[in-house]
Amino acid sequence: MSDHGVDPRVVRRSTGERRARASAPADLVASPFRVDRDRVASSPFFARLGGVTQVVSPTGSGLLVHNRLTHSLKVAQVARAVAERLAADPGTADLLRGLGGCHPDVVEAAALAHDLGHPPFGHLGEQVLDRVARHRFGLPDGFEGNAQSFRIITTTDVRGPSAVGLDLTAATRAATLKYPWTRLSHPRPHPRSMPVPPRGAGEPPDLPGTGSAKFSVYVTELDDLVQCRAAFAGRVDPWQQTVEAAVMDIADDVAYAIHDLEDFHRVGVLQHATVSAELGAWQEGALELAGLDRAGLEAQSRRPGRSLELLRRKLHGKDSWLVDDEAFAAAVSTVRKELVDGLLAVPFDGSVEAEQAVADFSARWTARLCEGVAVLAEPHPRAAHVVLTTEHWHEVQVLKFVHHRFVLARPDLALHQRGQARLLTALVEALDQWLTDRHEASRLPRRLHDLVELAGDEYARLAAAEPDLLVGATGEAPRGADAVRALARGRGVVDFVASLTDTQAVAMMEALSGRTGQLWTDAFVL
C-alpha cells in the first residue's frame, strides 16, 4: 500500500495524464485485474493475431498450424496454471508477497498481451521492420515486437477509457515487460553494460553499437515504464522481471517448445529418422564430439550429432552458471524417449488415435514443465525470481533445439521467408513514398495519418524536453522540425505495417503495386 492507502499495483495510467473520453465504455467486472484481462481480450489488436504467423503462415499453405492468437491463448493457459500453483504454495507465499505478488489474473492478462506487437510474418517481420526502422528512418529504437506490444497497450490501442491505450493497471503493464529497459538509454547504467548482462540485454554480436538485442519499451513509452515499475521499487531490481512477468515468460517458452512441435508433426515436417539420428548420434559419440574443435564441428554440422554438440557448447558460453552436462545428457535421453520413440515413432495420419497421441504428449509435457517451476530469493543476473528447475530448463532447451534444427533451418522455409521479407520492405517504402507525396496527402489511410500525427507529437515533446533519449548509434540527437517529422513518419509507417495481418500486408502491397483489381481492402481498419 502507498501512504494514501492505494495499492500501487492497481494504479492505472489514465484520466488526468491522458486525453479523457467524454464517456468511457463500461467494464464487465469489478476486479481490476480481470478488467485488464477483458480489455486485452476485447482489443482488435488481439483479434488480428489470428491472422499473424507463428512459425509459418497458414495463409495459402493448406496447413492447420498455430497462429499468434492460438499461441497466446495457450501461453495464457500455461501461465495461469503456474501462477495458481505458486499462489497456493504456502512455502513461497511470503517470498512472493515480498517480491510484489503473483496474481493469476495479472499473469493471464500479460500472457494474452505479450504478442500483440508481433508484425506480419512473425519473427521474420520483426527483423525486417527493425532494419528499415533504423536504416531508412533513423529511429534509434528501431523495432522490437515486445516494445511494440507495450506501445499498443499504453498508446496506440484506443479501446480503454482514455483516448490512448488500454489503461491497464501497473501490475499488468509491468508483467508484460520481459525486458524492462529501452534499447539504449534506460535505466542508467544500462543493463547491457553490466558485467553479466541480463538475458536479452547484451548487444547482438553482428550489430555492435546498436543497443540491447531485446527490449520491451521504446523511449516514447518510457514514462509508462517508470510509472508501472514504481509499484515494484525496492522489491525487484530495475532490470529484473517482476514475478508475474517471469511466469508469463516461462509460459511462453513452454508453449513454444511444445506446441510448435505438435504442428510440424501433424504436417509431416518432423521426421522420426532425422531427429532420432541427431539425438542418437550425440548420445553414442558424446565424448568424441566433445573433443572436436568448433571449426571441425561447424564444417560437419550436417552430420548427425554435431548440431546438438554445438548447442551444448553454446549453452555453456551463455549460461555456464546453470548448464550441467549430466542434466543436458539426461534431457537428451528424455526427449529422445518421449518425442522420438514416442510421438514421432508413428507418422501422423489424421486418425483419432493419432490426434490422441498428440494431445497426450502435449498435456503430459505441459503438466511436467508447469510443475518444474521454482521461486528464488537471489537469482543470477541472467535469471528471474521465478525459473524452471535445472532438469526442466535443459529439457526445454533440447525441445527448442529440435524445433530450430528441423523446422526453422529448412531451406524451403527460408525460400518462403525471403519473399515475405521483400514484400514487407517494399510495403514500407511504398507507404513512405505515399506520405511524402503532397498531392496525395489528403487521401492517406486515416489510420496511417493518425499514427504519424501521434508520433509527431511524441517526438516533438521528447526533442524539446529530453533530446538525449533520441540519440541513436550515431551519437547525435535529431535537430530541427524536419528531423522530428522524419522520425514521426518512420514510426507511423512502422506502427501501421506492424498492425496488419499477413493477408492484409499481402493485399495492400498488391494494391499499391497495381497487381490486383480489388478496389476495397480491409488493411485500413486497425
Coordinates of C-alpha atoms in Angstrom, one line a residue:
M1 CA 0.0 0.0 0.0
S2 CA 1.1 3.6 -0.6
D3 CA 1.0 6.3 2.0
H4 CA -2.5 7.2 0.8
G5 CA -3.8 3.6 1.2
V6 CA -3.9 2.8 -2.5
D7 CA -2.3 -0.4 -3.7
P8 CA 0.3 0.8 -6.3
R9 CA -0.2 -2.4 -8.3
V10 CA -3.8 -1.4 -9.3
V11 CA -2.9 2.2 -10.3
R12 CA -3.9 3.0 -13.9
R13 CA -2.3 5.4 -16.2
S14 CA -5.4 7.4 -17.0
T15 CA -7.7 10.5 -16.8
G16 CA -5.5 13.4 -15.7
E17 CA -2.4 12.5 -17.7
R18 CA -4.1 11.3 -20.9
R19 CA -6.8 12.8 -23.1
A20 CA -10.1 11.7 -21.5
R21 CA -13.1 10.5 -23.4
A22 CA -16.5 12.0 -22.8
S23 CA -17.9 8.6 -21.9
A24 CA -15.8 5.5 -21.2
P25 CA -17.1 2.0 -22.1
A26 CA -18.3 0.1 -19.1
D27 CA -16.2 -2.9 -17.8
L28 CA -18.0 -6.2 -17.2
V29 CA -16.3 -7.0 -13.8
A30 CA -15.2 -5.1 -10.8
S31 CA -11.9 -6.8 -10.2
P32 CA -9.2 -4.5 -11.6
F33 CA -7.0 -7.3 -12.9
R34 CA -9.9 -9.1 -14.5
V35 CA -10.8 -5.8 -16.2
D36 CA -7.2 -5.8 -17.6
R37 CA -7.7 -9.3 -19.0
D38 CA -11.0 -8.4 -20.5
R39 CA -9.7 -5.2 -22.1
V40 CA -6.8 -7.1 -23.8
A41 CA -9.1 -9.9 -25.0
S42 CA -11.5 -7.3 -26.5
S43 CA -8.8 -5.5 -28.3
P44 CA -8.8 -5.5 -32.1
F45 CA -5.0 -6.0 -31.9
F46 CA -5.7 -9.3 -30.1
A47 CA -8.2 -10.4 -32.7
R48 CA -5.7 -9.7 -35.5
L49 CA -3.3 -12.3 -34.1
G50 CA -5.5 -14.9 -35.7
G51 CA -4.1 -13.8 -39.0
V52 CA -0.4 -13.4 -37.9
T53 CA 2.3 -16.1 -38.4
Q54 CA 3.6 -18.1 -35.5
V55 CA 6.3 -20.1 -37.4
V56 CA 4.9 -20.4 -40.9
S57 CA 2.0 -18.5 -42.4
P58 CA -1.1 -20.7 -42.7
T59 CA -2.5 -18.5 -45.5
G60 CA -2.4 -20.4 -48.8
S61 CA -0.4 -23.2 -47.3
G62 CA -3.3 -25.6 -46.6
L63 CA -1.8 -26.3 -43.2
L64 CA -3.7 -26.2 -39.9
V65 CA -1.0 -24.7 -37.7
H66 CA -0.7 -22.4 -34.7
N67 CA -1.0 -18.7 -35.3
R68 CA -0.2 -15.9 -32.8
L69 CA -3.7 -16.0 -31.4
T70 CA -3.8 -19.7 -30.6
H71 CA -0.2 -19.4 -29.3
S72 CA -1.2 -16.5 -27.0
L73 CA -4.2 -18.5 -25.7
K74 CA -2.0 -21.4 -24.8
V75 CA 0.6 -19.2 -23.2
A76 CA -2.2 -17.7 -21.1
Q77 CA -3.4 -21.2 -20.1
V78 CA 0.0 -22.3 -19.0
A79 CA 0.8 -19.0 -17.3
R80 CA -2.4 -19.1 -15.2
A81 CA -1.8 -22.7 -14.2
V82 CA 1.7 -21.9 -13.0
A83 CA 0.5 -18.7 -11.2
E84 CA -2.2 -20.6 -9.4
R85 CA 0.2 -23.3 -8.3
L86 CA 2.6 -20.8 -6.9
A87 CA -0.1 -18.8 -5.2
A88 CA -1.4 -21.9 -3.5
D89 CA 2.0 -22.9 -2.2
P90 CA 2.4 -21.8 1.4
G91 CA 6.2 -22.3 1.2
T92 CA 6.6 -19.5 -1.3
A93 CA 3.8 -17.1 -0.1
D94 CA 5.9 -14.8 1.9
L95 CA 8.7 -14.6 -0.7
L96 CA 6.2 -13.9 -3.5
R97 CA 4.5 -11.2 -1.4
G98 CA 7.8 -9.5 -0.7
L99 CA 8.7 -9.5 -4.4
G100 CA 5.4 -7.8 -5.4
G101 CA 2.9 -10.7 -5.7
C102 CA 1.8 -13.2 -8.2
H103 CA -1.9 -12.8 -9.2
P104 CA -3.3 -15.3 -11.7
D105 CA -5.4 -12.6 -13.4
V106 CA -2.4 -10.4 -13.9
V107 CA -0.3 -13.2 -15.3
E108 CA -3.1 -14.3 -17.7
A109 CA -3.7 -10.7 -18.9
A110 CA 0.0 -10.2 -19.6
A111 CA 0.2 -13.6 -21.4
L112 CA -2.7 -12.5 -23.7
A113 CA -1.0 -9.2 -24.4
H114 CA 2.6 -10.4 -24.8
D115 CA 2.4 -10.9 -28.6
L116 CA 0.1 -8.0 -29.6
G117 CA 3.0 -6.2 -31.3
H118 CA 4.2 -9.1 -33.5
P119 CA 4.1 -7.9 -37.1
P120 CA 3.0 -9.8 -40.2
F121 CA 5.1 -13.0 -40.8
G122 CA 6.3 -13.4 -37.2
H123 CA 9.9 -13.1 -36.2
L124 CA 11.0 -12.5 -39.8
G125 CA 8.7 -9.4 -40.0
E126 CA 10.2 -8.2 -36.7
Q127 CA 13.7 -8.4 -38.2
V128 CA 12.7 -6.6 -41.4
L129 CA 10.9 -3.8 -39.6
D130 CA 13.8 -3.3 -37.2
R131 CA 16.2 -3.0 -40.2
V132 CA 14.1 -0.5 -42.1
A133 CA 13.2 1.5 -39.0
R134 CA 16.9 2.0 -38.2
H135 CA 18.4 2.4 -41.6
R136 CA 15.6 4.1 -43.6
F137 CA 14.1 6.2 -40.9
G138 CA 16.9 6.6 -38.4
L139 CA 14.8 5.5 -35.4
P140 CA 17.2 4.9 -32.5
D141 CA 14.7 2.4 -31.1
G142 CA 14.2 0.5 -34.4
F143 CA 11.5 -2.1 -34.0
E144 CA 11.1 -4.8 -31.4
G145 CA 8.0 -7.0 -31.0
N146 CA 7.9 -6.8 -27.2
A147 CA 8.3 -3.0 -27.2
Q148 CA 5.6 -2.8 -29.9
S149 CA 3.2 -4.8 -27.6
F150 CA 3.9 -2.3 -24.8
R151 CA 3.3 0.6 -27.2
I152 CA -0.1 -0.9 -28.2
I153 CA -1.4 -1.4 -24.6
T154 CA -0.2 2.0 -23.5
T155 CA -0.5 4.2 -26.6
T156 CA -1.9 3.1 -29.9
D157 CA -4.9 1.0 -28.9
V158 CA -7.9 3.2 -28.2
R159 CA -10.4 0.8 -26.5
G160 CA -9.6 1.8 -22.9
P161 CA -11.4 4.5 -21.0
S162 CA -8.9 7.1 -22.1
A163 CA -8.2 8.1 -25.7
V164 CA -4.8 6.4 -25.7
G165 CA -4.0 2.9 -24.7
L166 CA -6.0 0.3 -22.7
D167 CA -5.3 2.0 -19.3
L168 CA -4.2 -1.2 -17.6
T169 CA -3.1 -1.5 -14.0
A170 CA 0.6 -1.0 -13.1
A171 CA 0.9 -4.7 -12.3
T172 CA -0.3 -5.9 -15.7
R173 CA 1.8 -3.4 -17.6
A174 CA 4.8 -4.4 -15.6
A175 CA 4.0 -8.1 -16.2
T176 CA 4.3 -7.6 -20.0
L177 CA 7.9 -6.4 -19.7
K178 CA 10.1 -9.4 -20.4
Y179 CA 13.0 -7.0 -20.9
P180 CA 12.3 -3.9 -18.7
W181 CA 14.6 -1.5 -20.4
T182 CA 14.8 0.6 -23.6
R183 CA 17.2 -0.3 -26.4
L184 CA 19.9 2.3 -25.5
S185 CA 19.1 4.7 -22.6
H186 CA 17.1 3.4 -19.6
P187 CA 17.7 2.6 -16.9
R188 CA 21.1 4.1 -16.2
P189 CA 23.5 2.4 -16.0
H190 CA 22.0 0.5 -18.9
P191 CA 21.8 -3.3 -18.3
R192 CA 23.9 -4.1 -21.4
S193 CA 26.8 -2.5 -19.5
M194 CA 26.6 -4.9 -16.6
P195 CA 29.5 -7.4 -16.1
V196 CA 26.9 -10.1 -16.7
P197 CA 24.1 -8.6 -18.7
P198 CA 20.6 -9.9 -18.1
R199 CA 19.2 -12.3 -20.8
G200 CA 18.5 -10.2 -23.9
A201 CA 20.3 -7.1 -22.7
G202 CA 23.6 -7.7 -24.5
E203 CA 24.2 -6.3 -27.9
P204 CA 23.9 -8.6 -30.9
P205 CA 27.4 -9.8 -32.0
D206 CA 26.6 -8.9 -35.6
L207 CA 25.2 -5.4 -34.8
P208 CA 27.7 -3.8 -32.4
G209 CA 26.7 -0.3 -31.1
T210 CA 23.0 -0.8 -31.8
G211 CA 22.0 -1.4 -28.1
S212 CA 20.3 -4.4 -26.5
A213 CA 19.2 -7.3 -28.6
K214 CA 15.9 -7.4 -26.8
F215 CA 14.0 -4.7 -25.0
S216 CA 10.4 -4.1 -24.1
V217 CA 10.0 -0.3 -24.2
Y218 CA 10.5 2.5 -26.8
V219 CA 11.5 5.9 -25.5
T220 CA 8.1 7.2 -26.4
E221 CA 6.6 4.9 -23.7
L222 CA 9.4 5.5 -21.1
D223 CA 7.0 7.4 -18.8
D224 CA 4.7 4.4 -18.7
L225 CA 7.7 2.1 -17.9
V226 CA 8.7 4.3 -15.0
Q227 CA 5.2 4.7 -13.6
C228 CA 4.3 1.0 -13.7
R229 CA 7.6 -0.2 -12.3
A230 CA 7.3 2.3 -9.4
A231 CA 4.9 -0.2 -7.8
F232 CA 7.8 -2.7 -7.5
A233 CA 10.6 -0.3 -6.4
G234 CA 12.7 -1.9 -3.7
R235 CA 11.2 -5.3 -4.4
V236 CA 13.0 -6.2 -7.7
D237 CA 16.0 -4.6 -9.3
P238 CA 15.3 -2.1 -12.1
W239 CA 16.5 -4.6 -14.8
Q240 CA 14.7 -7.6 -13.3
Q241 CA 11.4 -9.0 -14.4
T242 CA 8.5 -8.9 -11.9
V243 CA 7.4 -12.3 -10.7
E244 CA 4.3 -12.1 -12.9
A245 CA 6.4 -11.2 -16.0
A246 CA 8.7 -14.1 -15.2
V247 CA 5.8 -16.6 -15.1
M248 CA 4.5 -15.2 -18.4
D249 CA 8.0 -15.6 -19.9
I250 CA 8.3 -19.2 -18.7
A251 CA 4.8 -20.0 -20.1
D252 CA 5.8 -18.5 -23.5
D253 CA 8.9 -20.8 -23.6
V254 CA 6.8 -23.9 -22.6
A255 CA 4.2 -23.2 -25.2
Y256 CA 6.8 -22.5 -27.9
A257 CA 8.8 -25.7 -27.1
I258 CA 5.8 -28.0 -27.1
H259 CA 3.0 -26.7 -29.4
D260 CA 5.1 -25.8 -32.4
L261 CA 6.5 -29.4 -32.4
E262 CA 2.8 -30.6 -32.5
D263 CA 2.2 -28.5 -35.6
F264 CA 5.1 -29.9 -37.6
H265 CA 4.5 -33.5 -36.5
R266 CA 0.9 -33.1 -37.8
V267 CA 2.1 -31.8 -41.2
G268 CA 4.9 -34.4 -41.6
V269 CA 7.8 -32.0 -41.3
L270 CA 9.3 -33.5 -38.2
Q271 CA 10.6 -36.9 -39.3
H272 CA 11.4 -39.7 -36.9
A273 CA 14.5 -40.8 -38.7
T274 CA 16.3 -37.4 -38.9
V275 CA 15.5 -36.4 -35.3
S276 CA 16.4 -39.8 -34.0
A277 CA 19.7 -39.8 -35.9
E278 CA 20.7 -36.4 -34.4
L279 CA 19.9 -37.2 -30.8
G280 CA 21.2 -40.8 -31.0
A281 CA 24.5 -39.9 -32.7
W282 CA 25.2 -37.3 -29.9
Q283 CA 24.4 -39.9 -27.2
E284 CA 26.6 -42.5 -28.7
G285 CA 29.5 -40.2 -29.6
A286 CA 29.3 -37.5 -26.9
L287 CA 32.9 -38.0 -25.7
E288 CA 34.3 -38.0 -29.2
L289 CA 32.2 -34.9 -30.2
A290 CA 33.4 -33.1 -27.1
G291 CA 36.9 -33.5 -28.3
L292 CA 36.4 -31.8 -31.7
D293 CA 37.3 -28.2 -32.2
R294 CA 34.5 -25.8 -33.1
A295 CA 35.6 -25.3 -36.7
G296 CA 35.5 -29.0 -37.2
L297 CA 32.0 -29.3 -35.7
E298 CA 30.7 -26.4 -37.9
A299 CA 32.3 -27.9 -41.0
Q300 CA 30.4 -31.2 -40.3
S301 CA 27.2 -29.6 -39.0
R302 CA 25.0 -31.6 -41.4
R303 CA 26.3 -34.9 -39.9
P304 CA 24.1 -36.2 -37.0
G305 CA 25.1 -35.2 -33.5
R306 CA 27.2 -32.2 -34.5
S307 CA 24.5 -29.6 -34.2
L308 CA 23.4 -30.9 -30.8
E309 CA 27.0 -30.7 -29.6
L310 CA 27.2 -27.1 -30.8
L311 CA 24.1 -26.4 -28.7
R312 CA 25.7 -27.8 -25.6
R313 CA 28.7 -25.5 -26.1
K314 CA 26.5 -22.5 -26.8
L315 CA 24.7 -23.1 -23.5
H316 CA 28.0 -23.3 -21.7
G317 CA 29.0 -20.0 -23.3
K318 CA 25.8 -18.1 -22.4
D319 CA 24.6 -19.8 -19.2
S320 CA 27.6 -21.5 -17.6
W321 CA 26.2 -20.8 -14.1
L322 CA 23.2 -23.1 -14.9
V323 CA 24.4 -25.6 -17.5
D324 CA 25.2 -29.1 -16.3
D325 CA 26.5 -31.8 -18.7
E326 CA 24.7 -34.6 -16.8
A327 CA 21.4 -32.7 -16.9
F328 CA 21.9 -32.0 -20.6
A329 CA 22.6 -35.7 -21.3
A330 CA 19.5 -36.6 -19.2
A331 CA 17.4 -34.1 -21.1
V332 CA 18.5 -35.5 -24.5
S333 CA 17.6 -39.0 -23.2
T334 CA 14.2 -37.9 -22.0
V335 CA 13.3 -36.0 -25.2
R336 CA 14.5 -39.0 -27.3
K337 CA 12.3 -41.3 -25.3
E338 CA 9.2 -39.1 -25.2
L339 CA 9.4 -37.3 -28.5
V340 CA 11.3 -39.5 -30.9
D341 CA 10.5 -43.0 -29.7
G342 CA 7.0 -41.9 -28.5
L343 CA 5.2 -39.2 -30.6
L344 CA 7.3 -39.4 -33.8
A345 CA 7.5 -43.2 -33.9
V346 CA 4.1 -43.4 -35.6
P347 CA 3.5 -41.0 -38.6
F348 CA 0.5 -38.7 -38.1
D349 CA -2.3 -39.9 -40.3
G350 CA -5.2 -37.7 -39.1
S351 CA -6.8 -40.6 -37.2
V352 CA -8.4 -40.3 -33.8
E353 CA -5.6 -42.4 -32.4
A354 CA -3.0 -40.0 -33.9
E355 CA -4.8 -36.9 -32.5
Q356 CA -5.0 -38.6 -29.1
A357 CA -1.2 -39.3 -29.2
V358 CA -0.5 -35.6 -29.9
A359 CA -2.9 -34.4 -27.2
D360 CA -1.4 -36.8 -24.7
F361 CA 2.1 -35.7 -25.5
S362 CA 1.1 -32.0 -25.2
A363 CA -0.8 -32.5 -21.9
R364 CA 1.9 -34.6 -20.3
W365 CA 4.8 -32.2 -21.2
T366 CA 2.8 -29.1 -20.3
A367 CA 2.0 -30.6 -16.8
R368 CA 5.6 -31.7 -16.4
L369 CA 7.1 -28.3 -17.1
C370 CA 4.4 -26.4 -15.1
E371 CA 5.4 -28.5 -12.1
G372 CA 9.1 -27.7 -12.7
V373 CA 9.0 -24.1 -11.6
A374 CA 10.9 -22.7 -8.6
V375 CA 11.0 -19.3 -6.8
L376 CA 14.4 -17.8 -6.0
A377 CA 15.1 -15.1 -3.5
E378 CA 18.5 -14.2 -5.1
P379 CA 18.6 -15.2 -8.8
H380 CA 21.6 -15.0 -11.1
P381 CA 21.6 -11.8 -13.2
R382 CA 20.6 -13.8 -16.3
A383 CA 17.6 -15.3 -14.4
A384 CA 14.4 -14.1 -12.9
H385 CA 12.9 -14.8 -9.4
V386 CA 10.8 -17.5 -11.0
V387 CA 12.7 -20.1 -13.0
L388 CA 12.4 -23.6 -14.4
T389 CA 14.4 -26.1 -12.3
T390 CA 17.7 -27.2 -13.8
E391 CA 16.3 -30.5 -15.1
H392 CA 13.3 -28.9 -16.8
W393 CA 15.3 -26.0 -18.2
H394 CA 17.6 -28.4 -20.0
E395 CA 14.6 -30.3 -21.4
V396 CA 13.1 -27.0 -22.8
Q397 CA 16.5 -26.2 -24.5
V398 CA 16.6 -29.6 -26.2
L399 CA 12.9 -29.3 -27.3
K400 CA 13.6 -25.9 -28.8
F401 CA 16.7 -27.2 -30.5
V402 CA 14.6 -29.9 -32.3
H403 CA 12.3 -27.2 -33.5
H404 CA 15.0 -24.9 -34.7
R405 CA 17.2 -27.6 -36.3
F406 CA 14.4 -29.5 -38.1
V407 CA 11.9 -26.7 -38.8
L408 CA 13.3 -23.2 -38.8
A409 CA 16.6 -24.2 -40.6
R410 CA 14.8 -25.8 -43.5
P411 CA 15.7 -24.3 -46.9
D412 CA 12.1 -24.4 -48.2
L413 CA 11.1 -22.2 -45.2
A414 CA 14.0 -19.8 -45.9
L415 CA 12.8 -19.5 -49.6
H416 CA 9.3 -18.6 -48.4
Q417 CA 10.6 -16.1 -45.9
R418 CA 12.9 -14.3 -48.3
G419 CA 9.9 -13.4 -50.4
Q420 CA 8.0 -12.2 -47.3
A421 CA 10.9 -10.0 -46.3
R422 CA 11.0 -8.4 -49.7
L423 CA 7.2 -7.8 -49.6
L424 CA 7.4 -6.1 -46.2
T425 CA 10.4 -3.9 -47.2
A426 CA 8.6 -2.9 -50.4
L427 CA 5.4 -2.1 -48.5
V428 CA 7.2 0.2 -46.0
E429 CA 8.9 2.0 -49.0
A430 CA 5.6 2.4 -50.8
L431 CA 3.8 3.8 -47.8
D432 CA 6.7 6.2 -47.1
Q433 CA 6.5 7.5 -50.7
W434 CA 2.8 8.0 -50.3
L435 CA 3.3 10.0 -47.1
T436 CA 5.8 12.3 -48.9
D437 CA 3.6 12.9 -52.0
R438 CA 2.0 16.2 -51.2
H439 CA -0.6 15.7 -54.0
E440 CA -1.9 12.6 -52.3
A441 CA -1.7 13.6 -48.6
S442 CA -5.4 14.1 -48.3
R443 CA -6.1 10.5 -49.4
L444 CA -3.9 8.7 -46.9
P445 CA -5.4 5.8 -45.0
R446 CA -6.8 7.6 -41.9
R447 CA -5.2 5.1 -39.5
L448 CA -1.8 5.8 -41.1
H449 CA -2.4 9.6 -40.9
D450 CA -3.4 9.4 -37.2
L451 CA -0.4 7.2 -36.3
V452 CA 2.1 9.7 -37.9
E453 CA 0.4 12.6 -36.1
L454 CA 0.6 10.8 -32.8
A455 CA 4.3 10.0 -33.3
G456 CA 4.9 13.6 -34.3
D457 CA 3.5 14.8 -31.0
E458 CA 5.6 12.3 -29.1
Y459 CA 8.9 13.1 -30.8
A460 CA 8.3 16.8 -30.6
R461 CA 7.9 16.6 -26.9
L462 CA 11.0 14.4 -26.5
A463 CA 13.1 16.6 -28.7
A464 CA 12.1 19.6 -26.6
A465 CA 12.4 18.1 -23.1
E466 CA 14.7 15.1 -23.3
P467 CA 16.7 15.1 -26.6
D468 CA 19.2 12.7 -25.2
L469 CA 16.6 10.0 -25.4
L470 CA 16.6 10.4 -29.2
V471 CA 20.3 9.8 -29.6
G472 CA 21.0 6.8 -31.8
A473 CA 24.1 4.9 -32.7
T474 CA 25.5 8.0 -34.4
G475 CA 25.7 9.7 -31.0
E476 CA 23.6 12.7 -32.2
A477 CA 20.1 13.8 -31.4
P478 CA 17.8 14.9 -34.3
R479 CA 17.8 18.6 -34.8
G480 CA 15.0 20.7 -36.2
A481 CA 11.4 20.2 -37.2
D482 CA 12.3 18.3 -40.4
A483 CA 14.3 15.7 -38.4
V484 CA 11.4 15.2 -35.9
R485 CA 8.9 14.9 -38.8
A486 CA 11.1 12.2 -40.4
L487 CA 11.2 10.2 -37.1
A488 CA 7.4 10.6 -36.8
R489 CA 6.9 9.4 -40.4
G490 CA 9.0 6.4 -39.8
R491 CA 7.4 5.4 -36.5
G492 CA 3.9 5.9 -38.0
V493 CA 4.6 3.7 -41.0
V494 CA 6.2 1.0 -38.8
D495 CA 3.2 1.1 -36.4
F496 CA 0.8 0.8 -39.3
V497 CA 2.6 -2.1 -41.0
A498 CA 3.0 -3.9 -37.7
S499 CA -0.7 -3.7 -37.1
L500 CA -1.6 -5.7 -40.3
T501 CA -2.3 -9.4 -40.6
D502 CA -0.3 -11.5 -43.1
T503 CA -3.1 -11.3 -45.6
Q504 CA -3.6 -7.6 -45.1
A505 CA 0.1 -6.9 -45.8
V506 CA 0.0 -9.0 -49.0
A507 CA -3.3 -7.4 -50.2
M508 CA -2.1 -3.9 -49.5
M509 CA 1.2 -4.5 -51.4
E510 CA -0.7 -5.9 -54.3
A511 CA -2.9 -2.9 -54.4
L512 CA 0.0 -0.4 -54.2
S513 CA 1.8 -2.2 -57.0
G514 CA -1.2 -2.4 -59.2
R515 CA -1.3 -6.2 -59.3
T516 CA -4.9 -6.5 -58.2
G517 CA -8.3 -5.4 -59.4
Q518 CA -9.8 -5.4 -56.0
L519 CA -11.0 -1.9 -55.0
W520 CA -11.5 -2.2 -51.3
T521 CA -9.2 -3.8 -48.7
D522 CA -9.6 -4.4 -45.0
A523 CA -6.0 -3.2 -44.4
F524 CA -7.2 0.2 -43.3
V525 CA -9.3 -0.9 -40.4
L526 CA -6.8 -1.0 -37.5

